[in-house]
PDB file of C-alpha atoms in Angstrom:
ATOM      1  CA  UNK D   1      -5.867  26.690   5.062  1.00  0.00           C
ATOM      2  CA  UNK D   2      -4.024  29.940   4.283  1.00  0.00           C
ATOM      3  CA  UNK D   3      -7.021  31.052   2.045  1.00  0.00           C
ATOM      4  CA  UNK D   4      -5.625  34.444   1.577  1.00  0.00           C
ATOM      5  CA  UNK D   5      -2.510  32.967  -0.028  1.00  0.00           C
ATOM      6  CA  UNK D   6      -4.391  30.758  -2.241  1.00  0.00           C
ATOM      7  CA  UNK D   7      -6.507  33.472  -3.512  1.00  0.00           C
ATOM      8  CA  UNK D   8      -3.425  35.686  -4.165  1.00  0.00           C
ATOM      9  CA  UNK D   9      -1.793  32.930  -6.171  1.00  0.00           C
ATOM     10  CA  UNK D  10      -4.810  32.066  -8.052  1.00  0.00           C
ATOM     11  CA  UNK D  11      -5.648  35.630  -8.927  1.00  0.00           C
ATOM     12  CA  UNK D  12      -1.890  36.092 -10.145  1.00  0.00           C
ATOM     13  CA  UNK D  13      -2.385  33.051 -12.218  1.00  0.00           C
ATOM     14  CA  UNK D  14      -5.630  34.605 -13.670  1.00  0.00           C
ATOM     15  CA  UNK D  15      -3.942  37.939 -14.348  1.00  0.00           C
ATOM     16  CA  UNK D  16      -1.289  36.097 -16.337  1.00  0.00           C
ATOM     17  CA  UNK D  17      -3.643  34.203 -18.349  1.00  0.00           C
ATOM     18  CA  UNK D  18      -5.664  37.199 -19.049  1.00  0.00           C
ATOM     19  CA  UNK D  19      -2.429  39.080 -20.220  1.00  0.00           C
ATOM     20  CA  UNK D  20      -1.291  36.068 -22.356  1.00  0.00           C
ATOM     21  CA  UNK D  21      -4.690  35.727 -23.812  1.00  0.00           C
ATOM     22  CA  UNK D  22      -4.882  39.212 -24.864  1.00  0.00           C
ATOM     23  CA  UNK D  23      -1.374  39.189 -26.346  1.00  0.00           C
ATOM     24  CA  UNK D  24      -2.381  36.177 -28.667  1.00  0.00           C
ATOM     25  CA  UNK D  25      -5.797  37.585 -29.425  1.00  0.00           C
ATOM     26  CA  UNK D  26      -4.144  41.064 -30.542  1.00  0.00           C
ATOM     27  CA  UNK D  27      -1.881  39.017 -32.934  1.00  0.00           C
ATOM     28  CA  UNK D  28      -4.706  37.215 -34.790  1.00  0.00           C
ATOM     29  CA  UNK D  29      -8.040  39.688 -34.210  1.00  0.00           C
ATOM     30  CA  UNK D  30      -9.200  43.121 -34.265  1.00  0.00           C
ATOM     31  CA  UNK D  31      -7.956  45.373 -31.056  1.00  0.00           C
ATOM     32  CA  UNK D  32     -11.430  45.344 -29.804  1.00  0.00           C
ATOM     33  CA  UNK D  33     -11.139  41.701 -29.118  1.00  0.00           C
ATOM     34  CA  UNK D  34      -8.628  42.260 -26.422  1.00  0.00           C
ATOM     35  CA  UNK D  35     -11.633  41.931 -23.859  1.00  0.00           C
ATOM     36  CA  UNK D  36     -11.512  37.999 -24.499  1.00  0.00           C
ATOM     37  CA  UNK D  37      -8.370  37.923 -22.348  1.00  0.00           C
ATOM     38  CA  UNK D  38      -9.680  39.441 -19.134  1.00  0.00           C
ATOM     39  CA  UNK D  39     -12.653  37.406 -19.539  1.00  0.00           C
ATOM     40  CA  UNK D  40     -10.725  34.204 -19.700  1.00  0.00           C
ATOM     41  CA  UNK D  41      -8.867  35.281 -16.694  1.00  0.00           C
ATOM     42  CA  UNK D  42     -11.817  35.926 -14.746  1.00  0.00           C
ATOM     43  CA  UNK D  43     -13.323  32.796 -15.728  1.00  0.00           C
ATOM     44  CA  UNK D  44     -10.319  30.771 -14.616  1.00  0.00           C
ATOM     45  CA  UNK D  45     -10.256  32.597 -11.202  1.00  0.00           C
ATOM     46  CA  UNK D  46     -13.778  31.872 -10.596  1.00  0.00           C
ATOM     47  CA  UNK D  47     -13.250  28.167 -11.298  1.00  0.00           C
ATOM     48  CA  UNK D  48      -9.991  28.015  -9.374  1.00  0.00           C
ATOM     49  CA  UNK D  49     -11.311  29.808  -6.079  1.00  0.00           C
ATOM     50  CA  UNK D  50     -14.627  27.712  -6.130  1.00  0.00           C
ATOM     51  CA  UNK D  51     -13.010  24.825  -4.072  1.00  0.00           C
ATOM     52  CA  UNK D  52     -11.235  27.460  -1.774  1.00  0.00           C
ATOM     53  CA  UNK D  53     -14.548  29.148  -1.130  1.00  0.00           C
ATOM     54  CA  UNK D  54     -15.999  25.972  -0.189  1.00  0.00           C
ATOM     55  CA  UNK D  55     -13.306  24.993   2.530  1.00  0.00           C
ATOM     56  CA  UNK D  56     -13.896  28.483   3.792  1.00  0.00           C
ATOM     57  CA  UNK D  57     -17.436  27.651   4.319  1.00  0.00           C
ATOM     58  CA  UNK D  58     -16.670  24.507   6.081  1.00  0.00           C
ATOM     59  CA  UNK D  59     -13.994  25.980   8.281  1.00  0.00           C
ATOM     60  CA  UNK D  60     -16.147  28.799   9.283  1.00  0.00           C
ATOM     61  CA  UNK D  61     -19.189  26.909  10.025  1.00  0.00           C
ATOM     62  CA  UNK D  62     -19.869  26.194  13.672  1.00  0.00           C
ATOM     63  CA  UNK D  63     -19.330  22.634  14.458  1.00  0.00           C
ATOM     64  CA  UNK D  64     -21.737  20.342  16.377  1.00  0.00           C
ATOM     65  CA  UNK D  65     -21.182  20.390  20.314  1.00  0.00           C
ATOM     66  CA  UNK D  66     -20.536  16.687  20.250  1.00  0.00           C
ATOM     67  CA  UNK D  67     -17.506  17.025  18.265  1.00  0.00           C
ATOM     68  CA  UNK D  68     -16.149  19.431  20.602  1.00  0.00           C
ATOM     69  CA  UNK D  69     -17.048  17.180  23.632  1.00  0.00           C
ATOM     70  CA  UNK D  70     -15.122  14.249  21.868  1.00  0.00           C
ATOM     71  CA  UNK D  71     -12.132  16.199  20.810  1.00  0.00           C
ATOM     72  CA  UNK D  72     -11.700  17.590  24.383  1.00  0.00           C
ATOM     73  CA  UNK D  73     -12.162  13.923  25.704  1.00  0.00           C
ATOM     74  CA  UNK D  74     -10.279  12.221  23.366  1.00  0.00           C
ATOM     75  CA  UNK D  75      -7.335  14.200  21.802  1.00  0.00           C
ATOM     76  CA  UNK D  76      -5.032  15.814  24.191  1.00  0.00           C
ATOM     77  CA  UNK D  77      -3.474  18.046  21.649  1.00  0.00           C
ATOM     78  CA  UNK D  78      -6.785  19.755  21.216  1.00  0.00           C
ATOM     79  CA  UNK D  79      -7.003  20.556  24.681  1.00  0.00           C
ATOM     80  CA  UNK D  80      -3.614  22.227  24.889  1.00  0.00           C
ATOM     81  CA  UNK D  81      -4.499  24.743  21.992  1.00  0.00           C
ATOM     82  CA  UNK D  82      -5.720  28.448  22.727  1.00  0.00           C
ATOM     83  CA  UNK D  83      -9.522  28.941  22.166  1.00  0.00           C
ATOM     84  CA  UNK D  84      -8.726  30.457  18.429  1.00  0.00           C
ATOM     85  CA  UNK D  85      -6.300  27.578  17.927  1.00  0.00           C
ATOM     86  CA  UNK D  86      -9.098  25.209  18.897  1.00  0.00           C
ATOM     87  CA  UNK D  87     -11.479  26.985  16.354  1.00  0.00           C
ATOM     88  CA  UNK D  88      -9.151  26.508  13.587  1.00  0.00           C
ATOM     89  CA  UNK D  89      -8.525  22.808  14.584  1.00  0.00           C
ATOM     90  CA  UNK D  90     -12.361  22.439  14.432  1.00  0.00           C
ATOM     91  CA  UNK D  91     -12.223  24.074  11.068  1.00  0.00           C
ATOM     92  CA  UNK D  92      -9.584  21.737   9.735  1.00  0.00           C
ATOM     93  CA  UNK D  93     -11.764  18.705  10.899  1.00  0.00           C
ATOM     94  CA  UNK D  94     -14.552  19.958   9.028  1.00  0.00           C
ATOM     95  CA  UNK D  95     -12.828  20.564   5.887  1.00  0.00           C
ATOM     96  CA  UNK D  96     -11.165  17.314   5.778  1.00  0.00           C
ATOM     97  CA  UNK D  97     -14.463  15.364   6.655  1.00  0.00           C
ATOM     98  CA  UNK D  98     -16.133  17.701   4.228  1.00  0.00           C
ATOM     99  CA  UNK D  99     -13.802  16.488   1.383  1.00  0.00           C
ATOM    100  CA  UNK D 100     -13.107  12.783   1.990  1.00  0.00           C
ATOM    101  CA  UNK D 101     -15.744  10.063   1.826  1.00  0.00           C
ATOM    102  CA  UNK D 102     -15.597   7.873   4.693  1.00  0.00           C
ATOM    103  CA  UNK D 103     -17.325   4.474   4.888  1.00  0.00           C
ATOM    104  CA  UNK D 104     -17.370   1.070   5.764  1.00  0.00           C
ATOM    105  CA  UNK D 105     -17.325  -2.216   3.744  1.00  0.00           C
ATOM    106  CA  UNK D 106     -20.012  -2.378   1.169  1.00  0.00           C
ATOM    107  CA  UNK D 107     -20.851   1.451   1.789  1.00  0.00           C
ATOM    108  CA  UNK D 108     -21.775   0.729   5.357  1.00  0.00           C
ATOM    109  CA  UNK D 109     -22.004   3.894   7.603  1.00  0.00           C
ATOM    110  CA  UNK D 110     -19.241   4.783   9.969  1.00  0.00           C
ATOM    111  CA  UNK D 111     -19.998   6.317  13.396  1.00  0.00           C
ATOM    112  CA  UNK D 112     -19.706   9.976  13.738  1.00  0.00           C
ATOM    113  CA  UNK D 113     -17.066   9.601  16.547  1.00  0.00           C
ATOM    114  CA  UNK D 114     -14.947   7.363  14.244  1.00  0.00           C
ATOM    115  CA  UNK D 115     -15.281  10.066  11.566  1.00  0.00           C
ATOM    116  CA  UNK D 116     -14.104  12.783  13.827  1.00  0.00           C
ATOM    117  CA  UNK D 117     -11.172  10.997  15.151  1.00  0.00           C
ATOM    118  CA  UNK D 118      -9.899  10.560  11.763  1.00  0.00           C
ATOM    119  CA  UNK D 119     -10.493  14.206  11.130  1.00  0.00           C
ATOM    120  CA  UNK D 120      -8.717  14.958  14.112  1.00  0.00           C
ATOM    121  CA  UNK D 121      -5.642  13.132  13.210  1.00  0.00           C
ATOM    122  CA  UNK D 122      -5.550  14.880  10.175  1.00  0.00           C
ATOM    123  CA  UNK D 123      -6.011  18.294  11.733  1.00  0.00           C
ATOM    124  CA  UNK D 124      -3.209  17.299  13.997  1.00  0.00           C
ATOM    125  CA  UNK D 125      -0.743  16.811  11.236  1.00  0.00           C
ATOM    126  CA  UNK D 126      -1.479  20.123   9.342  1.00  0.00           C
ATOM    127  CA  UNK D 127      -2.119  22.379  12.261  1.00  0.00           C
ATOM    128  CA  UNK D 128       1.287  24.082  11.878  1.00  0.00           C
ATOM    129  CA  UNK D 129       1.042  24.126   8.222  1.00  0.00           C
ATOM    130  CA  UNK D 130      -2.310  25.140   7.135  1.00  0.00           C
ATOM    131  CA  UNK D 131      -0.836  26.140   3.893  1.00  0.00           C
ATOM    132  CA  UNK D 132      -0.260  22.355   3.273  1.00  0.00           C
ATOM    133  CA  UNK D 133      -2.899  20.724   1.105  1.00  0.00           C
ATOM    134  CA  UNK D 134      -3.717  17.017   1.310  1.00  0.00           C
ATOM    135  CA  UNK D 135      -1.866  15.341  -1.828  1.00  0.00           C
ATOM    136  CA  UNK D 136      -4.990  13.653  -2.871  1.00  0.00           C
ATOM    137  CA  UNK D 137      -8.654  13.239  -1.990  1.00  0.00           C
ATOM    138  CA  UNK D 138      -8.786   9.536  -1.389  1.00  0.00           C
ATOM    139  CA  UNK D 139     -11.695   7.462   0.092  1.00  0.00           C
ATOM    140  CA  UNK D 140     -11.322   6.286   3.447  1.00  0.00           C
ATOM    141  CA  UNK D 141     -12.613   2.908   4.263  1.00  0.00           C
ATOM    142  CA  UNK D 142     -13.052   1.754   7.860  1.00  0.00           C
ATOM    143  CA  UNK D 143     -13.374  -1.888   8.582  1.00  0.00           C
ATOM    144  CA  UNK D 144     -15.014  -3.072  12.040  1.00  0.00           C
ATOM    145  CA  UNK D 145     -11.839  -5.028  12.994  1.00  0.00           C
ATOM    146  CA  UNK D 146      -8.125  -5.958  11.682  1.00  0.00           C
ATOM    147  CA  UNK D 147      -7.409  -8.064   8.629  1.00  0.00           C
ATOM    148  CA  UNK D 148      -4.565 -10.160   7.243  1.00  0.00           C
ATOM    149  CA  UNK D 149      -2.758 -10.023   3.681  1.00  0.00           C
ATOM    150  CA  UNK D 150      -5.562 -12.091   2.235  1.00  0.00           C
ATOM    151  CA  UNK D 151      -8.186  -9.254   3.504  1.00  0.00           C
ATOM    152  CA  UNK D 152      -9.890 -11.770   5.857  1.00  0.00           C
ATOM    153  CA  UNK D 153     -11.113 -10.081   9.064  1.00  0.00           C
ATOM    154  CA  UNK D 154     -10.437 -11.014  12.785  1.00  0.00           C
ATOM    155  CA  UNK D 155      -9.109  -9.378  15.895  1.00  0.00           C
ATOM    156  CA  UNK D 156      -6.363 -12.051  15.795  1.00  0.00           C
ATOM    157  CA  UNK D 157      -4.845 -10.594  12.327  1.00  0.00           C
ATOM    158  CA  UNK D 158      -2.225  -8.111  12.431  1.00  0.00           C
ATOM    159  CA  UNK D 159      -3.225  -5.184   9.827  1.00  0.00           C
ATOM    160  CA  UNK D 160      -4.695  -2.299  11.373  1.00  0.00           C
ATOM    161  CA  UNK D 161      -4.469   0.242   8.696  1.00  0.00           C
ATOM    162  CA  UNK D 162      -2.952   0.400   5.005  1.00  0.00           C
ATOM    163  CA  UNK D 163      -2.064   2.956   2.517  1.00  0.00           C
ATOM    164  CA  UNK D 164      -1.125   2.352  -1.277  1.00  0.00           C
ATOM    165  CA  UNK D 165       0.134   4.797  -3.575  1.00  0.00           C
ATOM    166  CA  UNK D 166      -3.236   4.706  -5.273  1.00  0.00           C
ATOM    167  CA  UNK D 167      -6.468   3.701  -3.910  1.00  0.00           C
ATOM    168  CA  UNK D 168      -8.102   4.176  -0.419  1.00  0.00           C
ATOM    169  CA  UNK D 169      -6.688   4.676   3.115  1.00  0.00           C
ATOM    170  CA  UNK D 170      -8.001   1.594   5.156  1.00  0.00           C
ATOM    171  CA  UNK D 171      -8.520   1.513   8.776  1.00  0.00           C
ATOM    172  CA  UNK D 172      -9.487  -0.784  11.708  1.00  0.00           C
ATOM    173  CA  UNK D 173     -12.365   0.944  13.626  1.00  0.00           C
ATOM    174  CA  UNK D 174     -11.337  -0.859  16.715  1.00  0.00           C
ATOM    175  CA  UNK D 175      -7.844   0.297  16.293  1.00  0.00           C
ATOM    176  CA  UNK D 176      -8.906   3.885  15.697  1.00  0.00           C
ATOM    177  CA  UNK D 177     -10.609   3.918  19.064  1.00  0.00           C
ATOM    178  CA  UNK D 178      -7.725   2.326  20.543  1.00  0.00           C
ATOM    179  CA  UNK D 179      -5.215   4.839  19.077  1.00  0.00           C
ATOM    180  CA  UNK D 180      -7.515   7.556  20.710  1.00  0.00           C
ATOM    181  CA  UNK D 181      -7.828   5.895  23.947  1.00  0.00           C
ATOM    182  CA  UNK D 182      -4.633   7.043  25.510  1.00  0.00           C
ATOM    183  CA  UNK D 183      -1.410   8.955  24.423  1.00  0.00           C
ATOM    184  CA  UNK D 184       1.030   5.608  24.383  1.00  0.00           C
ATOM    185  CA  UNK D 185       2.922   6.343  20.915  1.00  0.00           C
ATOM    186  CA  UNK D 186       0.551   4.283  18.868  1.00  0.00           C
ATOM    187  CA  UNK D 187      -2.099   5.836  16.848  1.00  0.00           C
ATOM    188  CA  UNK D 188      -3.182   4.089  13.439  1.00  0.00           C
ATOM    189  CA  UNK D 189      -4.778   7.468  12.193  1.00  0.00           C
ATOM    190  CA  UNK D 190      -1.399   9.445  12.365  1.00  0.00           C
ATOM    191  CA  UNK D 191       0.358   6.567  11.286  1.00  0.00           C
ATOM    192  CA  UNK D 192      -1.460   5.899   8.087  1.00  0.00           C
ATOM    193  CA  UNK D 193      -2.009   9.762   7.286  1.00  0.00           C
ATOM    194  CA  UNK D 194       1.765  10.186   7.700  1.00  0.00           C
ATOM    195  CA  UNK D 195       2.104   7.566   5.006  1.00  0.00           C
ATOM    196  CA  UNK D 196      -0.233   9.752   2.764  1.00  0.00           C
ATOM    197  CA  UNK D 197       1.982  12.582   3.201  1.00  0.00           C
ATOM    198  CA  UNK D 198       5.137  10.569   2.586  1.00  0.00           C
ATOM    199  CA  UNK D 199       3.458   9.492  -0.746  1.00  0.00           C
ATOM    200  CA  UNK D 200       2.880  12.724  -1.957  1.00  0.00           C
ATOM    201  CA  UNK D 201       5.978  12.619  -4.230  1.00  0.00           C
ATOM    202  CA  UNK D 202       4.971   9.289  -5.467  1.00  0.00           C
ATOM    203  CA  UNK D 203       7.412   7.303  -3.427  1.00  0.00           C
ATOM    204  CA  UNK D 204       6.953   5.593   0.166  1.00  0.00           C
ATOM    205  CA  UNK D 205      10.523   6.670   1.333  1.00  0.00           C
ATOM    206  CA  UNK D 206      10.113   8.363   4.592  1.00  0.00           C
ATOM    207  CA  UNK D 207      11.212  11.637   2.997  1.00  0.00           C
ATOM    208  CA  UNK D 208       7.972  13.692   1.998  1.00  0.00           C
ATOM    209  CA  UNK D 209       9.768  15.971  -0.558  1.00  0.00           C
ATOM    210  CA  UNK D 210       6.395  17.574  -1.490  1.00  0.00           C
ATOM    211  CA  UNK D 211       6.774  19.395   2.041  1.00  0.00           C
ATOM    212  CA  UNK D 212      10.404  20.782   1.743  1.00  0.00           C
ATOM    213  CA  UNK D 213      12.714  18.647   3.693  1.00  0.00           C
ATOM    214  CA  UNK D 214      15.374  21.154   2.613  1.00  0.00           C
ATOM    215  CA  UNK D 215      14.163  22.967   5.663  1.00  0.00           C
ATOM    216  CA  UNK D 216      15.544  19.842   7.586  1.00  0.00           C
ATOM    217  CA  UNK D 217      19.134  19.228   6.621  1.00  0.00           C
ATOM    218  CA  UNK D 218      20.338  15.713   7.099  1.00  0.00           C
ATOM    219  CA  UNK D 219      16.955  14.189   7.346  1.00  0.00           C
ATOM    220  CA  UNK D 220      18.184  11.257   4.983  1.00  0.00           C
ATOM    221  CA  UNK D 221      20.957  10.312   7.129  1.00  0.00           C
ATOM    222  CA  UNK D 222      18.957  10.696  10.301  1.00  0.00           C
ATOM    223  CA  UNK D 223      16.608   8.236   8.931  1.00  0.00           C
ATOM    224  CA  UNK D 224      19.492   5.645   8.016  1.00  0.00           C
ATOM    225  CA  UNK D 225      20.923   5.947  11.461  1.00  0.00           C
ATOM    226  CA  UNK D 226      17.613   5.495  13.363  1.00  0.00           C
ATOM    227  CA  UNK D 227      16.848   2.467  10.997  1.00  0.00           C
ATOM    228  CA  UNK D 228      20.017   0.900  12.315  1.00  0.00           C
ATOM    229  CA  UNK D 229      19.515   1.777  16.018  1.00  0.00           C
ATOM    230  CA  UNK D 230      15.953   0.264  15.718  1.00  0.00           C
ATOM    231  CA  UNK D 231      16.982  -2.841  14.387  1.00  0.00           C
ATOM    232  CA  UNK D 232      19.705  -2.967  17.056  1.00  0.00           C
ATOM    233  CA  UNK D 233      16.775  -2.714  19.610  1.00  0.00           C
ATOM    234  CA  UNK D 234      18.283   0.859  20.476  1.00  0.00           C
ATOM    235  CA  UNK D 235      15.600   2.894  19.037  1.00  0.00           C
ATOM    236  CA  UNK D 236      14.635   4.633  22.174  1.00  0.00           C
ATOM    237  CA  UNK D 237      11.120   5.914  21.822  1.00  0.00           C
ATOM    238  CA  UNK D 238      10.568   3.997  18.445  1.00  0.00           C
ATOM    239  CA  UNK D 239       8.963   0.735  18.533  1.00  0.00           C
ATOM    240  CA  UNK D 240      10.270  -2.135  16.676  1.00  0.00           C
ATOM    241  CA  UNK D 241       8.160  -1.851  13.535  1.00  0.00           C
ATOM    242  CA  UNK D 242       9.911   1.508  12.631  1.00  0.00           C
ATOM    243  CA  UNK D 243      12.955  -0.732  11.841  1.00  0.00           C
ATOM    244  CA  UNK D 244      10.813  -2.332   8.776  1.00  0.00           C
ATOM    245  CA  UNK D 245      12.009   0.395   6.239  1.00  0.00           C
ATOM    246  CA  UNK D 246      12.700   4.003   5.978  1.00  0.00           C
ATOM    247  CA  UNK D 247       8.689   4.847   5.368  1.00  0.00           C
ATOM    248  CA  UNK D 248       7.618   3.040   8.387  1.00  0.00           C
ATOM    249  CA  UNK D 249      10.388   4.747  10.446  1.00  0.00           C
ATOM    250  CA  UNK D 250       8.597   7.995   9.639  1.00  0.00           C
ATOM    251  CA  UNK D 251       5.198   7.090  10.255  1.00  0.00           C
ATOM    252  CA  UNK D 252       6.264   5.520  13.597  1.00  0.00           C
ATOM    253  CA  UNK D 253       8.346   8.879  14.532  1.00  0.00           C
ATOM    254  CA  UNK D 254       5.116  11.008  13.588  1.00  0.00           C
ATOM    255  CA  UNK D 255       3.213   8.989  16.037  1.00  0.00           C
ATOM    256  CA  UNK D 256       5.429   9.277  18.874  1.00  0.00           C
ATOM    257  CA  UNK D 257       6.233  13.022  18.134  1.00  0.00           C
ATOM    258  CA  UNK D 258       2.352  13.953  18.365  1.00  0.00           C
ATOM    259  CA  UNK D 259       1.493  11.380  21.022  1.00  0.00           C
ATOM    260  CA  UNK D 260       4.707  11.496  23.394  1.00  0.00           C
ATOM    261  CA  UNK D 261       6.482  14.571  22.397  1.00  0.00           C
ATOM    262  CA  UNK D 262       8.097  15.101  25.793  1.00  0.00           C
ATOM    263  CA  UNK D 263       9.158  11.560  25.671  1.00  0.00           C
ATOM    264  CA  UNK D 264      10.775  11.955  22.297  1.00  0.00           C
ATOM    265  CA  UNK D 265      12.637  15.242  22.895  1.00  0.00           C
ATOM    266  CA  UNK D 266      14.388  13.729  25.955  1.00  0.00           C
ATOM    267  CA  UNK D 267      15.331  10.405  24.412  1.00  0.00           C
ATOM    268  CA  UNK D 268      15.925  11.739  20.729  1.00  0.00           C
ATOM    269  CA  UNK D 269      16.416  15.378  20.558  1.00  0.00           C
ATOM    270  CA  UNK D 270      17.485  15.687  17.138  1.00  0.00           C
ATOM    271  CA  UNK D 271      14.759  13.710  15.627  1.00  0.00           C
ATOM    272  CA  UNK D 272      12.298  15.658  17.630  1.00  0.00           C
ATOM    273  CA  UNK D 273      13.774  18.916  16.296  1.00  0.00           C
ATOM    274  CA  UNK D 274      13.632  17.626  12.845  1.00  0.00           C
ATOM    275  CA  UNK D 275       9.885  16.910  12.810  1.00  0.00           C
ATOM    276  CA  UNK D 276       9.184  20.163  14.831  1.00  0.00           C
ATOM    277  CA  UNK D 277      10.606  21.811  12.074  1.00  0.00           C
ATOM    278  CA  UNK D 278       8.717  19.977   9.289  1.00  0.00           C
ATOM    279  CA  UNK D 279       5.413  20.341  11.202  1.00  0.00           C
ATOM    280  CA  UNK D 280       6.269  23.793  12.604  1.00  0.00           C
ATOM    281  CA  UNK D 281       5.069  22.814  15.985  1.00  0.00           C
ATOM    282  CA  UNK D 282       5.871  21.740  19.621  1.00  0.00           C
ATOM    283  CA  UNK D 283       2.761  19.555  19.955  1.00  0.00           C
ATOM    284  CA  UNK D 284       3.387  19.167  23.857  1.00  0.00           C
ATOM    285  CA  UNK D 285       2.127  22.852  23.748  1.00  0.00           C
ATOM    286  CA  UNK D 286       0.296  23.229  20.862  1.00  0.00           C
ATOM    287  CA  UNK D 287       2.775  26.271  20.166  1.00  0.00           C
ATOM    288  CA  UNK D 288       4.016  27.256  16.593  1.00  0.00           C
ATOM    289  CA  UNK D 289       7.752  27.569  16.026  1.00  0.00           C
ATOM    290  CA  UNK D 290       6.877  30.200  13.497  1.00  0.00           C
ATOM    291  CA  UNK D 291       3.504  32.446  13.237  1.00  0.00           C
ATOM    292  CA  UNK D 292       1.460  31.895  10.322  1.00  0.00           C
ATOM    293  CA  UNK D 293       1.390  34.117   7.645  1.00  0.00           C
ATOM    294  CA  UNK D 294      -1.902  35.304   6.054  1.00  0.00           C
TER     295      UNK D 294
END
C-alpha cells in the first residue's frame, strides 16, 4: 500500500472539511466558534487514517518463518523478487489475510498453508500497484473439494472457485493446492481474484474500469479478437475456458500472465504488453515497469 499517498489524500480532505466547516460556523455563530472547523477536520483525519495505520502495522510486522518457507517453495514469483521486494510481498500477504475472513463450511478452520497461498495470489496481483485497494473486503470460504451448480461436493464436479458481484469468494482447497503445485497456467486463486478486480466497477465484463484501462488503449477490441480466436481453437496460451465470455477471458489471461509469462510474451506479445501495463509488472523477473512513488 502507498500509505504516504493515502495519508496525504486524507489530510487534504480533512483540511478541506475544516475550512468548509469554519466558513459555515462563521455564518451563524460567534467568530471564536471557528475552532470547531479544525476539530471536525482532525476528527475526520483520525478516523480515516485508523485503517491505514492498521495496515501499516500488519505490513511491517515480521511474518512467521513458515510463511517464507512456503512462499519460497510454492510461489515462483516470490523467489524472483529482491529481498526488499520479498519483504513488501510478505507484508501484502499479511494485510490481505488480516482484512479478510477465511473459513471452511460451517466456519471450519482452514489450514494455514492454504490461507497463505490465497494471500500470495492477492499479493501477486497488486505487487506492481501497491496503491490499489481491494474493492470490497469479502469473506472467503474454502471447501474441501469441488462442487456442482447445486452445491453438491465431489472431486468429480467441475466448479473449483466462484465469485458473485455480492457475497463471498468460494474456493476448492484441493484446487488451491493444485494451482500452486506448478506454474502450468491454471491457478484458481489468481483466476477468482482477477474476477474480484473485474467486478469492482459493478460488472463482470473483462474490463476492470476501476483500474484505468485508459492506460491500455484498445483493450476491448483485444478482448473481442481473443474471444474469437479461442473459440476457433486458435487461442495460443489461453485455454478453451477463456472463450466462455470476456470476464473469463480476462481471468484466464491473468493466470497465464503470472504463471507462464514467457509463454504469453512469445505467443501473444500484445496481450502480454497490455497486462504488463495494467499490473505495472514483468512477472518473469518481478521487475516493475515504472518505479513506485511514495
